[in-house]
PDB file of C-alpha atoms in Angstrom:
ATOM      1  CA  MET A  28      81.569  73.074  95.107  1.00 49.00           C
ATOM      2  CA  SER A  29      80.178  74.315  91.823  1.00 50.00           C
ATOM      3  CA  LEU A  30      76.646  74.218  90.577  1.00 53.00           C
ATOM      4  CA  VAL A  31      75.646  73.753  86.980  1.00 53.00           C
ATOM      5  CA  LYS A  32      72.862  75.939  85.650  1.00 54.00           C
ATOM      6  CA  GLN A  33      71.275  75.027  82.367  1.00 56.00           C
ATOM      7  CA  ASN A  34      69.491  77.737  80.467  1.00 54.00           C
ATOM      8  CA  GLN A  35      67.968  76.463  77.209  1.00 54.00           C
ATOM      9  CA  SER A  36      70.964  75.269  75.180  1.00 53.00           C
ATOM     10  CA  THR A  37      73.791  76.760  77.269  1.00 51.00           C
ATOM     11  CA  VAL A  38      75.361  75.266  80.365  1.00 51.00           C
ATOM     12  CA  LYS A  39      76.987  77.636  82.837  1.00 53.00           C
ATOM     13  CA  VAL A  40      79.150  76.637  85.797  1.00 52.00           C
ATOM     14  CA  VAL A  41      78.581  78.878  88.813  1.00 53.00           C
ATOM     15  CA  SER A  42      80.642  78.994  92.012  1.00 53.00           C
ATOM     16  CA  GLU A  43      79.297  79.312  95.558  1.00 58.00           C
ATOM     17  CA  THR A  44      79.502  83.095  95.264  1.00 56.00           C
ATOM     18  CA  GLY A  45      77.141  83.059  92.317  1.00 58.00           C
ATOM     19  CA  LEU A  46      79.803  84.212  89.866  1.00 57.00           C
ATOM     20  CA  SER A  47      80.606  82.329  86.686  1.00 56.00           C
ATOM     21  CA  HIS A  48      84.112  80.900  86.346  1.00 56.00           C
ATOM     22  CA  ASN A  49      84.943  83.435  83.627  1.00 62.00           C
ATOM     23  CA  THR A  50      84.092  86.338  85.933  1.00 62.00           C
ATOM     24  CA  LEU A  51      85.873  84.699  88.841  1.00 61.00           C
ATOM     25  CA  ASN A  52      89.005  84.050  86.789  1.00 76.00           C
ATOM     26  CA  ARG A  53      88.999  87.624  85.537  1.00 75.00           C
ATOM     27  CA  ARG A  54      88.792  88.919  89.114  1.00 75.00           C
ATOM     28  CA  GLU A  55      91.515  86.552  90.276  1.00 77.00           C
ATOM     29  CA  ARG A  56      93.779  87.638  87.409  1.00 74.00           C
ATOM     30  CA  ARG A  57      93.152  91.310  88.180  1.00 70.00           C
ATOM     31  CA  HIS A  58      93.861  90.736  91.882  1.00 68.00           C
ATOM     32  CA  ALA A  59      97.045  88.801  91.074  1.00 68.00           C
ATOM     33  CA  SER A  60      98.177  91.596  88.772  1.00 67.00           C
ATOM     34  CA  ARG A  61      97.639  94.193  91.513  1.00 65.00           C
ATOM     35  CA  GLN A  62      99.515  92.082  94.053  1.00 66.00           C
ATOM     36  CA  LYS A  63     102.381  91.611  91.608  1.00 65.00           C
ATOM     37  CA  ALA A  64     102.530  95.361  90.995  1.00 59.00           C
ATOM     38  CA  LYS A  65     102.735  96.014  94.748  1.00 64.00           C
ATOM     39  CA  THR A  66     105.598  93.586  95.296  1.00 70.00           C
ATOM     40  CA  ALA A  67     107.470  94.157  92.019  1.00 75.00           C
ATOM     41  CA  LYS A  68     110.653  96.180  91.819  1.00 85.00           C
ATOM     42  CA  LYS A  69     110.050  99.827  90.919  1.00 86.00           C
ATOM     43  CA  PRO A  70     112.084 101.397  88.096  1.00 88.00           C
ATOM     44  CA  ASP A  71     114.376 104.361  88.640  1.00 90.00           C
ATOM     45  CA  LEU A  72     113.089 107.083  86.315  1.00 92.00           C
ATOM     46  CA  SER A  73     115.236 109.850  87.786  1.00 92.00           C
ATOM     47  CA  VAL A  74     116.883 110.319  84.379  1.00 93.00           C
ATOM     48  CA  LEU A  75     113.613 111.961  83.301  1.00 94.00           C
ATOM     49  CA  LEU A  76     114.236 114.771  85.793  1.00 95.00           C
ATOM     50  CA  LYS A  77     117.133 115.934  83.614  1.00 94.00           C
ATOM     51  CA  GLU A  78     115.159 115.617  80.372  1.00 93.00           C
ATOM     52  CA  MET A  79     111.988 117.460  81.419  1.00 95.00           C
ATOM     53  CA  PRO A  80     111.423 121.147  82.086  1.00 96.00           C
ATOM     54  CA  PRO A  81     110.287 122.122  85.639  1.00 96.00           C
ATOM     55  CA  TYR A  82     106.647 122.093  84.492  1.00 97.00           C
ATOM     56  CA  VAL A  83     105.666 119.742  81.677  1.00 97.00           C
ATOM     57  CA  ALA A  84     102.669 120.925  79.675  1.00 97.00           C
ATOM     58  CA  ARG A  85     100.414 118.411  77.966  1.00 95.00           C
ATOM     59  CA  ASN A  86     101.247 120.030  74.640  1.00 95.00           C
ATOM     60  CA  PHE A  87     105.001 119.602  75.251  1.00 96.00           C
ATOM     61  CA  PRO A  88     106.357 118.109  71.978  1.00 95.00           C
ATOM     62  CA  ARG A  89     108.073 115.147  73.705  1.00 96.00           C
ATOM     63  CA  PHE A  90     105.325 114.484  76.290  1.00 96.00           C
ATOM     64  CA  ARG A  91     104.342 111.087  74.866  1.00 96.00           C
ATOM     65  CA  GLU A  92     107.963 110.069  74.342  1.00 96.00           C
ATOM     66  CA  LEU A  93     108.998 110.905  77.923  1.00 95.00           C
ATOM     67  CA  THR A  94     105.929 109.689  79.821  1.00 95.00           C
ATOM     68  CA  GLY A  95     104.559 106.871  77.691  1.00 94.00           C
ATOM     69  CA  TYR A  96     101.096 108.463  77.851  1.00 96.00           C
ATOM     70  CA  SER A  97      99.422 110.604  75.238  1.00 97.00           C
ATOM     71  CA  PRO A  98      98.291 114.061  76.367  1.00 96.00           C
ATOM     72  CA  ARG A  99      94.651 113.070  75.718  1.00 97.00           C
ATOM     73  CA  THR A 100      95.021 109.994  77.930  1.00 97.00           C
ATOM     74  CA  MET A 101      96.397 112.172  80.726  1.00 97.00           C
ATOM     75  CA  ALA A 102      93.447 114.548  80.314  1.00 97.00           C
ATOM     76  CA  ASN A 103      91.040 111.612  80.602  1.00 97.00           C
ATOM     77  CA  MET A 104      92.876 110.290  83.657  1.00 96.00           C
ATOM     78  CA  ASP A 105      92.685 113.780  85.206  1.00 96.00           C
ATOM     79  CA  ALA A 106      88.934 113.803  84.664  1.00 96.00           C
ATOM     80  CA  LEU A 107      88.607 110.362  86.271  1.00 97.00           C
ATOM     81  CA  GLY A 108      90.711 111.407  89.273  1.00 95.00           C
ATOM     82  CA  GLN A 109      93.502 108.916  88.554  1.00 95.00           C
ATOM     83  CA  THR A 110      96.286 111.528  88.670  1.00 94.00           C
ATOM     84  CA  THR A 111      95.699 112.898  92.155  1.00 91.00           C
ATOM     85  CA  GLY A 112      99.370 112.407  93.069  1.00 93.00           C
ATOM     86  CA  ILE A 113     100.564 114.846  90.405  1.00 96.00           C
ATOM     87  CA  LYS A 114     100.720 118.563  91.155  1.00 97.00           C
ATOM     88  CA  ARG A 115      99.406 120.545  88.204  1.00 96.00           C
ATOM     89  CA  ILE A 116      98.983 124.157  87.229  1.00 97.00           C
ATOM     90  CA  MET A 117      97.295 126.029  84.414  1.00 96.00           C
ATOM     91  CA  LEU A 118      99.618 127.743  81.947  1.00 94.00           C
ATOM     92  CA  GLY A 119      97.188 129.805  79.913  1.00 93.00           C
ATOM     93  CA  ASN A 120      94.705 127.249  78.573  1.00 94.00           C
ATOM     94  CA  THR A 121      97.047 124.295  79.034  1.00 95.00           C
ATOM     95  CA  VAL A 122      97.502 122.016  82.032  1.00 96.00           C
ATOM     96  CA  ALA A 123     101.123 121.531  83.099  1.00 97.00           C
ATOM     97  CA  TYR A 124     102.442 118.934  85.547  1.00 98.00           C
ATOM     98  CA  GLU A 125     105.220 119.496  88.061  1.00 97.00           C
ATOM     99  CA  ARG A 126     108.254 117.481  86.950  1.00 97.00           C
ATOM    100  CA  GLU A 127     109.092 115.792  90.284  1.00 97.00           C
ATOM    101  CA  SER A 128     105.547 114.712  91.103  1.00 97.00           C
ATOM    102  CA  LEU A 129     104.996 113.483  87.516  1.00 97.00           C
ATOM    103  CA  VAL A 130     108.134 111.315  87.634  1.00 96.00           C
ATOM    104  CA  HIS A 131     107.184 109.989  91.090  1.00 95.00           C
ATOM    105  CA  TRP A 132     103.688 109.140  89.797  1.00 95.00           C
ATOM    106  CA  LEU A 133     105.180 107.358  86.765  1.00 95.00           C
ATOM    107  CA  GLU A 134     107.504 105.340  89.034  1.00 93.00           C
ATOM    108  CA  ASN A 135     104.555 104.256  91.197  1.00 91.00           C
ATOM    109  CA  ARG A 136     102.569 103.119  88.146  1.00 90.00           C
ATOM    110  CA  SER A 137     105.482 101.159  86.653  1.00 90.00           C
ATOM    111  CA  TRP A 138     107.377  98.026  87.583  1.00 88.00           C
ATOM    112  CA  VAL A 139     110.355  96.117  86.222  1.00 88.00           C
ATOM    113  CA  ILE A 140     109.340  93.061  84.191  1.00 85.00           C
ATOM    114  CA  SER A 141     112.621  91.177  84.124  1.00 78.00           C
TER     115      SER A 141
END
């Protein structure tokens, strides 16, 4: 059952949980996307193991081409703790990722569309 709240000139439909339908739909879509990612077929990115050096630095010239992420995005994800599955080392002033754990992390974050 939904309630209708009227605030001056706008009418807002609110569910039993107190969330508007827009918020609820956004949450449902996000949840559905996560469920789809869990059940979707994972790609085989083992070909990257042959293309990458043992440790891939963020300033590696083909980093974006091989991973699909810019080095700056990876740095931001590191800061947010979203790359905890990747082993990394410092090479001078540059962060480098271990090849095998980077490819495994990429496989876990990807799924086959069709």
